[in-house]
Amino acid sequence: MVIPGWQSLSYFSDENNLCWFLEPELGKEIVRVHKVVGNAVTQDRYIVVGTGSTQLYQAALYALSPHDESGPINVVSTAPYYSSYPLITDYLKSGLYRWGGDAKTYKEDGPYIELVTSPNNPDGFLRESVVNSSKGILIHDLAYYWPQYTPITSAADHDVMLFTASKSTGHAGMRIGWALVKDRETARKMIEYIELNTIGVSKDSQLRVAKVLKVVSDSCGNETAKSFFDHSYDAMYERWKLLKQAAKDTKRFSVPDFASQRCNFFGRVFEQQPAFAWFKCGEEIVDCEKFLREEKKILTKSGKHFGDELSYVRISMLDRDTNFNIFLHRISSSSNSTL
């Protein structure tokens, strides 16, 4: 794509839109791709664009927290939870919100915000809220609710839903995410946060993502070639098949088992094949991350960062073929030798 040097000079993209820095072309393609895939309701929703879903998460916390003198609201999520949630939540030591820990063990009275990541990062399972209190406010992080990772069983219909280009198409470097927000006042406050934080979002990145999403949606209507999601599904299916076989052969490691469901997008039944493997070492290995790093020369992220045990690690399933094949070789090797 070509972006002329004179284009996008202004802060404003659409002064008639509540989210005045959202490029109209991006808004159109976001609605289109969700309609094609069938993974989220966009009708009667406000689209808020952000610099990745990280900024949108911060904007949602700002928008949903009580702005009075009641003190910071607790933010919780079911363990294992995304490791950056506690760090991002407490980084600025805000007087509006604070990290409250594992939602499964949360017992405090009063309002709270619960993060529901589905499919979950790191373990890949589908999630629902667990605190079940009328005082709860929910944020649904649906970054991985795309058909290459999980069956699309219905169009998600929640008050605040977060998506990102980094997980839907793999274009993490463009730093674009979007939120689908039901309530106008919540959307307005999220936009206010982004306005104060970065005075909008890069237009060049928005135009690139709009182009990418258009190509993805176009590919789904091409009957002579594989769609983007078909290609991505096949790649994830093959990698998970190889990883499961390697874990089975070694008997020292295990990965989760998932239930199969029918995907409305593909029209077939399959099980989750997440972007990350929630890898567990056998009982004889106390610290899985340390063992894999020192004995197998494999870099992972320990379960302790996700609110879980040292016997777990998170491993990316999205690396390049060469690196993924080296990883398989090393976990399959009975010796400590490396490539």
Short mmCIF file of C-alpha atoms in Angstrom, two decimals:
data_model
loop_
_atom_site.label_atom_id
_atom_site.label_comp_id
_atom_site.label_asym_id
_atom_site.label_seq_id
_atom_site.Cartn_x
_atom_site.Cartn_y
_atom_site.Cartn_z
CA MET A 1 0.00 0.00 0.00
CA VAL A 2 1.08 3.59 -0.62
CA ILE A 3 0.49 6.39 1.90
CA PRO A 4 1.17 9.85 0.40
CA GLY A 5 3.29 12.14 2.55
CA TRP A 6 0.52 14.72 2.79
CA GLN A 7 -2.05 12.23 4.04
CA SER A 8 -3.03 11.89 7.73
CA LEU A 9 -1.42 15.11 8.92
CA SER A 10 -4.22 15.97 11.34
CA TYR A 11 -4.88 14.40 14.73
CA PHE A 12 -8.49 13.94 13.63
CA SER A 13 -9.80 11.11 11.47
CA ASP A 14 -13.58 11.51 11.74
CA GLU A 15 -14.90 14.40 13.82
CA ASN A 16 -18.43 13.00 13.61
CA ASN A 17 -17.40 9.73 15.27
CA LEU A 18 -17.25 9.37 19.06
CA CYS A 19 -13.80 7.83 18.56
CA TRP A 20 -12.57 10.80 16.50
CA PHE A 21 -9.13 9.28 15.83
CA LEU A 22 -10.50 6.02 14.35
CA GLU A 23 -9.80 5.84 10.61
CA PRO A 24 -13.15 5.17 8.86
CA GLU A 25 -11.57 2.51 6.65
CA LEU A 26 -10.35 0.59 9.69
CA GLY A 27 -13.75 0.82 11.35
CA LYS A 28 -15.39 -0.58 8.21
CA GLU A 29 -12.95 -3.50 7.96
CA ILE A 30 -13.26 -4.36 11.67
CA VAL A 31 -17.03 -4.70 11.28
CA ARG A 32 -16.58 -6.72 8.10
CA VAL A 33 -14.06 -9.25 9.46
CA HIS A 34 -16.17 -9.92 12.55
CA LYS A 35 -19.21 -10.45 10.32
CA VAL A 36 -17.25 -12.83 8.05
CA VAL A 37 -15.87 -14.87 10.96
CA GLY A 38 -18.96 -14.59 13.16
CA ASN A 39 -16.98 -14.21 16.38
CA ALA A 40 -18.37 -10.95 17.80
CA VAL A 41 -21.43 -8.73 17.70
CA THR A 42 -20.64 -5.31 16.21
CA GLN A 43 -24.14 -3.91 15.79
CA ASP A 44 -24.92 -1.05 18.20
CA ARG A 45 -21.34 -1.10 19.45
CA TYR A 46 -18.80 1.71 19.68
CA ILE A 47 -15.40 0.87 18.17
CA VAL A 48 -12.45 2.25 20.14
CA VAL A 49 -9.03 1.84 18.52
CA GLY A 50 -5.90 1.65 20.65
CA THR A 51 -2.16 1.13 20.47
CA GLY A 52 -2.54 -2.61 20.90
CA SER A 53 -4.94 -4.21 23.36
CA THR A 54 -2.56 -3.23 26.20
CA GLN A 55 -3.53 0.42 25.90
CA LEU A 56 -7.19 -0.55 25.53
CA TYR A 57 -6.96 -2.60 28.73
CA GLN A 58 -5.60 0.43 30.58
CA ALA A 59 -8.30 2.62 29.03
CA ALA A 60 -10.99 0.16 30.11
CA LEU A 61 -9.69 0.14 33.70
CA TYR A 62 -9.77 3.94 33.70
CA ALA A 63 -13.29 4.01 32.27
CA LEU A 64 -14.81 1.35 34.53
CA SER A 65 -13.22 2.31 37.85
CA PRO A 66 -15.22 4.51 40.27
CA HIS A 67 -13.89 8.08 40.07
CA ASP A 68 -14.79 8.97 43.63
CA GLU A 69 -13.13 8.67 47.02
CA SER A 70 -14.03 5.03 47.62
CA GLY A 71 -10.46 3.90 47.01
CA PRO A 72 -9.01 1.70 44.26
CA ILE A 73 -11.21 -1.05 42.83
CA ASN A 74 -9.81 -4.60 42.79
CA VAL A 75 -8.99 -6.18 39.44
CA VAL A 76 -9.02 -9.99 39.35
CA SER A 77 -8.64 -12.83 36.86
CA THR A 78 -8.69 -16.61 37.17
CA ALA A 79 -5.24 -18.23 37.44
CA PRO A 80 -3.40 -19.07 35.33
CA TYR A 81 -3.88 -15.54 34.03
CA TYR A 82 -2.00 -13.46 31.48
CA SER A 83 1.30 -12.60 33.18
CA SER A 84 1.19 -8.92 32.20
CA TYR A 85 -2.17 -8.23 33.86
CA PRO A 86 -0.74 -7.74 37.40
CA LEU A 87 2.22 -5.73 36.06
CA ILE A 88 0.12 -3.40 33.92
CA THR A 89 -2.55 -2.96 36.59
CA ASP A 90 -0.12 -1.93 39.34
CA TYR A 91 2.55 -0.24 37.23
CA LEU A 92 1.33 3.35 37.77
CA LYS A 93 0.18 2.72 41.36
CA SER A 94 -3.15 4.25 40.40
CA GLY A 95 -5.59 5.43 43.02
CA LEU A 96 -8.41 4.14 40.80
CA TYR A 97 -7.60 0.41 40.58
CA ARG A 98 -5.20 -2.26 41.86
CA TRP A 99 -4.46 -5.92 41.20
CA GLY A 100 -6.63 -8.17 43.39
CA GLY A 101 -5.25 -11.59 42.43
CA ASP A 102 -6.87 -14.89 41.50
CA ALA A 103 -10.61 -14.61 40.82
CA LYS A 104 -11.16 -18.17 42.14
CA THR A 105 -10.11 -17.14 45.65
CA TYR A 106 -11.49 -13.59 45.63
CA LYS A 107 -13.87 -13.06 48.59
CA GLU A 108 -13.97 -9.31 49.22
CA ASP A 109 -17.22 -7.34 49.25
CA GLY A 110 -17.91 -4.37 47.04
CA PRO A 111 -17.35 -3.60 43.36
CA TYR A 112 -14.57 -5.32 41.42
CA ILE A 113 -13.41 -5.73 37.82
CA GLU A 114 -12.95 -9.27 36.50
CA LEU A 115 -10.86 -9.98 33.41
CA VAL A 116 -12.18 -12.88 31.37
CA THR A 117 -9.66 -14.04 28.77
CA SER A 118 -11.21 -16.56 26.40
CA PRO A 119 -9.52 -18.53 24.95
CA ASN A 120 -7.20 -18.06 27.89
CA ASN A 121 -3.57 -17.03 27.78
CA PRO A 122 -1.61 -19.13 28.80
CA ASP A 123 -3.54 -22.43 28.92
CA GLY A 124 -5.90 -22.03 25.94
CA PHE A 125 -9.14 -23.00 27.70
CA LEU A 126 -12.42 -21.17 27.16
CA ARG A 127 -13.34 -19.03 30.15
CA GLU A 128 -16.34 -17.46 31.83
CA SER A 129 -16.53 -15.18 34.87
CA VAL A 130 -16.16 -17.02 38.19
CA VAL A 131 -16.75 -14.50 40.99
CA ASN A 132 -20.48 -14.30 40.20
CA SER A 133 -21.37 -11.18 42.16
CA SER A 134 -23.85 -8.53 41.09
CA LYS A 135 -21.19 -5.92 41.91
CA GLY A 136 -18.77 -7.22 39.30
CA ILE A 137 -17.73 -5.38 36.15
CA LEU A 138 -16.44 -7.58 33.32
CA ILE A 139 -13.79 -7.00 30.64
CA HIS A 140 -13.61 -9.76 28.02
CA ASP A 141 -10.20 -10.16 26.38
CA LEU A 142 -10.95 -12.08 23.17
CA ALA A 143 -7.57 -11.70 21.50
CA TYR A 144 -7.47 -15.41 20.61
CA TYR A 145 -11.13 -15.89 19.64
CA TRP A 146 -10.29 -16.58 15.99
CA PRO A 147 -10.82 -19.83 14.06
CA GLN A 148 -7.14 -20.76 13.72
CA TYR A 149 -7.01 -21.11 17.53
CA THR A 150 -10.48 -22.25 18.61
CA PRO A 151 -13.88 -23.26 17.24
CA ILE A 152 -16.12 -20.23 16.76
CA THR A 153 -19.32 -21.43 18.45
CA SER A 154 -21.19 -18.11 18.63
CA ALA A 155 -20.79 -14.37 18.20
CA ALA A 156 -19.44 -12.98 21.49
CA ASP A 157 -21.83 -10.42 22.97
CA HIS A 158 -20.33 -8.69 26.01
CA ASP A 159 -20.18 -5.13 27.33
CA VAL A 160 -16.45 -4.59 26.67
CA MET A 161 -14.58 -6.87 24.24
CA LEU A 162 -10.90 -6.47 23.38
CA PHE A 163 -9.26 -7.64 20.13
CA THR A 164 -5.84 -7.08 18.60
CA ALA A 165 -4.09 -7.36 15.24
CA SER A 166 -1.16 -9.10 16.90
CA LYS A 167 -3.18 -12.27 17.53
CA SER A 168 -5.84 -12.15 14.80
CA THR A 169 -3.38 -11.83 11.91
CA GLY A 170 0.05 -11.88 13.58
CA HIS A 171 0.88 -8.24 12.85
CA ALA A 172 2.08 -7.41 16.35
CA GLY A 173 4.48 -4.69 15.21
CA MET A 174 1.70 -2.48 13.90
CA ARG A 175 0.49 -2.04 17.51
CA ILE A 176 -3.22 -1.83 16.77
CA GLY A 177 -6.06 -3.20 18.86
CA TRP A 178 -9.74 -2.43 19.03
CA ALA A 179 -12.50 -2.62 21.60
CA LEU A 180 -16.17 -3.24 20.93
CA VAL A 181 -18.04 -1.35 23.65
CA LYS A 182 -21.77 -1.43 24.34
CA ASP A 183 -22.13 1.59 26.64
CA ARG A 184 -21.51 5.05 25.18
CA GLU A 185 -20.22 6.57 28.43
CA THR A 186 -17.71 3.73 28.90
CA ALA A 187 -16.51 4.20 25.32
CA ARG A 188 -16.25 7.96 25.85
CA LYS A 189 -14.08 7.52 28.94
CA MET A 190 -11.83 5.02 27.13
CA ILE A 191 -11.41 7.53 24.31
CA GLU A 192 -10.66 10.24 26.86
CA TYR A 193 -7.88 8.07 28.33
CA ILE A 194 -6.29 7.45 24.92
CA GLU A 195 -6.59 11.14 24.06
CA LEU A 196 -4.73 12.10 27.25
CA ASN A 197 -2.25 9.23 26.93
CA THR A 198 -1.19 9.45 23.26
CA ILE A 199 -3.54 11.99 21.57
CA GLY A 200 -5.01 9.26 19.41
CA VAL A 201 -3.49 6.32 17.55
CA SER A 202 -1.10 6.19 14.58
CA LYS A 203 -3.03 6.64 11.33
CA ASP A 204 -0.38 4.88 9.26
CA SER A 205 -0.76 1.77 11.45
CA GLN A 206 -4.55 1.99 11.25
CA LEU A 207 -4.44 2.17 7.43
CA ARG A 208 -2.09 -0.82 7.27
CA VAL A 209 -4.32 -2.90 9.55
CA ALA A 210 -7.36 -1.90 7.49
CA LYS A 211 -5.58 -3.20 4.40
CA VAL A 212 -4.59 -6.44 6.13
CA LEU A 213 -8.11 -7.07 7.42
CA LYS A 214 -9.53 -6.38 3.94
CA VAL A 215 -7.20 -8.98 2.41
CA VAL A 216 -8.13 -11.48 5.14
CA SER A 217 -11.87 -10.96 4.61
CA ASP A 218 -11.46 -11.10 0.82
CA SER A 219 -9.62 -14.41 1.12
CA CYS A 220 -12.59 -15.96 2.92
CA GLY A 221 -14.71 -15.45 -0.19
CA ASN A 222 -12.15 -16.91 -2.59
CA GLU A 223 -13.27 -20.37 -3.68
CA THR A 224 -10.13 -21.11 -5.72
CA ALA A 225 -7.56 -20.73 -2.93
CA LYS A 226 -7.16 -21.26 0.79
CA SER A 227 -8.40 -18.47 3.00
CA PHE A 228 -6.09 -16.85 5.53
CA PHE A 229 -7.85 -18.73 8.33
CA ASP A 230 -7.67 -22.08 6.50
CA HIS A 231 -3.93 -21.67 6.06
CA SER A 232 -3.44 -20.58 9.67
CA TYR A 233 -5.62 -23.41 10.98
CA ASP A 234 -3.61 -26.01 9.04
CA ALA A 235 -0.33 -24.64 10.41
CA MET A 236 -1.59 -24.69 14.01
CA TYR A 237 -3.11 -28.17 13.60
CA GLU A 238 0.19 -29.61 12.35
CA ARG A 239 2.23 -28.02 15.13
CA TRP A 240 -0.10 -29.22 17.86
CA LYS A 241 -0.10 -32.73 16.39
CA LEU A 242 3.70 -32.81 16.46
CA LEU A 243 3.90 -31.36 19.98
CA LYS A 244 1.38 -33.84 21.41
CA GLN A 245 3.25 -36.73 19.85
CA ALA A 246 6.59 -35.47 21.18
CA ALA A 247 5.16 -35.07 24.70
CA LYS A 248 3.65 -38.56 24.51
CA ASP A 249 6.92 -40.12 23.34
CA THR A 250 9.09 -38.54 26.04
CA LYS A 251 6.66 -39.22 28.93
CA ARG A 252 8.40 -36.38 30.80
CA PHE A 253 6.10 -33.60 29.65
CA SER A 254 2.39 -33.08 29.07
CA VAL A 255 0.09 -30.57 27.39
CA PRO A 256 -3.62 -29.92 28.05
CA ASP A 257 -6.42 -31.97 26.53
CA PHE A 258 -9.25 -29.95 24.98
CA ALA A 259 -12.85 -30.86 24.22
CA SER A 260 -13.90 -30.77 20.56
CA GLN A 261 -16.63 -28.36 19.45
CA ARG A 262 -18.29 -27.49 16.17
CA CYS A 263 -16.94 -24.34 14.55
CA ASN A 264 -19.58 -22.24 12.80
CA PHE A 265 -16.96 -20.60 10.59
CA PHE A 266 -15.38 -23.80 9.24
CA GLY A 267 -18.48 -25.95 9.61
CA ARG A 268 -16.55 -28.78 11.24
CA VAL A 269 -15.66 -30.15 14.67
CA PHE A 270 -12.19 -29.70 16.16
CA GLU A 271 -10.50 -28.90 19.46
CA GLN A 272 -8.57 -25.85 20.57
CA GLN A 273 -5.08 -25.36 19.17
CA PRO A 274 -3.90 -22.32 21.14
CA ALA A 275 -1.16 -19.84 20.34
CA PHE A 276 0.68 -21.00 23.49
CA ALA A 277 1.27 -24.43 24.94
CA TRP A 278 0.73 -24.72 28.71
CA PHE A 279 3.54 -27.21 29.14
CA LYS A 280 3.89 -29.29 32.32
CA CYS A 281 6.99 -31.15 33.44
CA GLY A 282 6.81 -34.50 35.21
CA GLU A 283 6.83 -34.84 38.99
CA GLU A 284 10.57 -35.50 39.09
CA ILE A 285 11.18 -31.96 37.73
CA VAL A 286 10.39 -29.30 40.35
CA ASP A 287 11.17 -26.16 38.32
CA CYS A 288 10.17 -26.72 34.70
CA GLU A 289 11.48 -23.40 33.41
CA LYS A 290 14.89 -23.95 35.00
CA PHE A 291 15.11 -27.54 33.75
CA LEU A 292 14.27 -26.62 30.16
CA ARG A 293 16.68 -23.68 30.18
CA GLU A 294 19.64 -25.48 31.75
CA GLU A 295 19.19 -29.01 30.41
CA LYS A 296 17.52 -28.45 27.04
CA LYS A 297 18.55 -24.87 26.21
CA ILE A 298 14.89 -23.93 25.71
CA LEU A 299 13.68 -20.51 26.90
CA THR A 300 10.17 -20.47 28.37
CA LYS A 301 8.14 -18.46 30.89
CA SER A 302 7.56 -20.00 34.30
CA GLY A 303 4.10 -20.73 35.65
CA LYS A 304 4.82 -18.53 38.66
CA HIS A 305 4.36 -15.44 36.46
CA PHE A 306 0.84 -16.61 35.64
CA GLY A 307 -0.22 -17.29 39.23
CA ASP A 308 0.43 -21.03 38.93
CA GLU A 309 2.99 -23.68 39.90
CA LEU A 310 6.67 -23.97 38.94
CA SER A 311 5.90 -27.25 37.19
CA TYR A 312 4.25 -25.29 34.35
CA VAL A 313 5.74 -23.14 31.62
CA ARG A 314 4.27 -21.24 28.68
CA ILE A 315 5.72 -21.98 25.25
CA SER A 316 4.91 -20.06 22.08
CA MET A 317 3.43 -22.06 19.21
CA LEU A 318 3.83 -19.14 16.80
CA ASP A 319 7.60 -19.09 16.23
CA ARG A 320 9.17 -19.67 12.82
CA ASP A 321 9.27 -23.20 11.46
CA THR A 322 13.03 -23.51 11.98
CA ASN A 323 12.84 -22.58 15.65
CA PHE A 324 9.76 -24.72 16.26
CA ASN A 325 11.49 -27.75 14.74
CA ILE A 326 14.57 -27.19 16.93
CA PHE A 327 12.27 -26.98 19.96
CA LEU A 328 10.63 -30.30 19.06
CA HIS A 329 14.02 -31.92 18.59
CA ARG A 330 15.24 -30.78 21.99
CA ILE A 331 12.24 -31.90 24.00
CA SER A 332 12.23 -35.22 22.15
CA SER A 333 15.90 -35.88 22.86
CA SER A 334 16.54 -38.20 25.81
CA SER A 335 20.02 -36.77 26.27
CA ASN A 336 21.05 -33.26 27.23
CA SER A 337 22.74 -32.57 23.93
CA THR A 338 21.49 -29.62 21.86
CA LEU A 339 21.65 -28.55 18.24
#
